[in-house]
CSV table of C-alpha atoms in Angstrom, one decimal:
chain,number,residue,atom,x,y,z
A,12,MET,CA,-46.3,-52.3,-82.3
A,13,SER,CA,-43.8,-53.2,-84.9
A,14,ASP,CA,-41.8,-50.7,-87.0
A,15,PRO,CA,-42.7,-51.1,-90.7
A,16,HIS,CA,-39.4,-49.6,-91.7
A,17,ALA,CA,-37.2,-51.8,-89.5
A,18,THR,CA,-36.1,-53.9,-92.5
A,19,ASP,CA,-35.3,-50.9,-94.8
A,20,ALA,CA,-31.6,-51.1,-95.7
A,21,PRO,CA,-29.5,-47.9,-96.4
A,22,GLY,CA,-29.8,-47.0,-100.1
A,23,HIS,CA,-33.1,-48.8,-100.4
A,24,HIS,CA,-35.6,-46.6,-102.3
A,25,ALA,CA,-37.9,-46.4,-99.2
A,26,SER,CA,-35.2,-46.0,-96.5
A,27,ALA,CA,-35.5,-43.2,-94.0
A,28,GLY,CA,-32.9,-41.1,-95.8
A,29,GLY,CA,-34.6,-41.7,-99.2
A,30,ASP,CA,-37.7,-40.2,-100.7
A,31,HIS,CA,-40.0,-39.8,-97.7
A,32,HIS,CA,-42.2,-36.7,-97.7
A,33,GLU,CA,-41.0,-35.4,-101.0
A,34,PRO,CA,-42.7,-32.1,-101.9
A,35,THR,CA,-43.4,-33.5,-105.4
A,36,ASP,CA,-45.2,-36.6,-104.0
A,37,HIS,CA,-48.8,-36.0,-104.6
A,38,GLY,CA,-49.8,-39.7,-104.1
A,39,ASP,CA,-50.0,-40.5,-107.8
A,40,GLN,CA,-47.9,-43.6,-107.6
A,41,HIS,CA,-48.9,-46.8,-105.8
A,42,GLY,CA,-45.7,-47.5,-103.9
A,43,HIS,CA,-44.2,-47.9,-100.5
A,44,ASP,CA,-44.4,-44.3,-99.6
A,45,ASP,CA,-47.8,-43.5,-101.0
A,46,HIS,CA,-49.7,-41.8,-98.1
A,47,ALA,CA,-52.5,-40.4,-100.3
A,48,HIS,CA,-56.0,-41.4,-99.5
A,49,GLY,CA,-59.1,-41.4,-101.6
A,50,GLU,CA,-61.8,-38.8,-101.1
A,51,GLN,CA,-64.1,-39.5,-98.2
A,52,PRO,CA,-67.6,-38.0,-98.2
A,53,LEU,CA,-68.3,-35.3,-95.6
A,54,GLY,CA,-70.6,-36.1,-92.8
A,55,PRO,CA,-73.9,-34.4,-92.1
A,56,VAL,CA,-73.9,-30.8,-91.0
A,57,ASP,CA,-74.5,-30.4,-87.2
A,58,VAL,CA,-77.1,-27.7,-87.2
A,59,ALA,CA,-77.2,-27.4,-83.5
A,60,ALA,CA,-73.4,-26.9,-83.2
A,61,TRP,CA,-73.3,-24.3,-86.0
A,62,GLY,CA,-76.3,-22.5,-84.5
A,63,ALA,CA,-74.6,-22.4,-81.1
A,64,GLY,CA,-71.5,-21.0,-82.7
A,65,VAL,CA,-73.4,-18.3,-84.5
A,66,VAL,CA,-75.3,-17.3,-81.3
A,67,GLY,CA,-72.0,-17.2,-79.5
A,68,VAL,CA,-70.5,-14.9,-82.0
A,69,ALA,CA,-73.6,-12.6,-81.9
A,70,ILE,CA,-73.4,-12.4,-78.1
A,71,ALA,CA,-69.7,-11.6,-78.3
A,72,ILE,CA,-70.4,-8.7,-80.7
A,73,VAL,CA,-73.1,-7.4,-78.4
A,74,ILE,CA,-70.7,-7.6,-75.4
A,75,ALA,CA,-68.0,-5.8,-77.4
A,76,ALA,CA,-70.4,-3.1,-78.4
A,77,CYS,CA,-71.5,-2.6,-74.8
A,78,PHE,CA,-67.8,-2.3,-73.7
A,79,ALA,CA,-67.2,0.2,-76.4
A,80,LEU,CA,-70.2,2.3,-75.4
A,81,ALA,CA,-69.3,2.1,-71.7
A,82,THR,CA,-65.7,3.2,-72.2
A,83,SER,CA,-66.2,5.9,-74.8
A,84,GLY,CA,-67.6,9.3,-74.3
A,85,LEU,CA,-70.6,8.6,-76.6
A,86,GLY,CA,-72.9,7.0,-74.0
């Protein structure tokens, strides 16, 4: 794998000490250091995975309630 910055000379506008990762760089310019990407559409919603997550959270709440009842003087 080659280093794309190997030929950057000191003082060059794209050198390692230059303007990399500037907080004001929002990807508006089309230049050497433009790391912005266009919007990509989201994929389909995985209903089975989200359903399993919801069921897991519900089971965790039931288990926590059971521990609370078992360790308190209310039960």
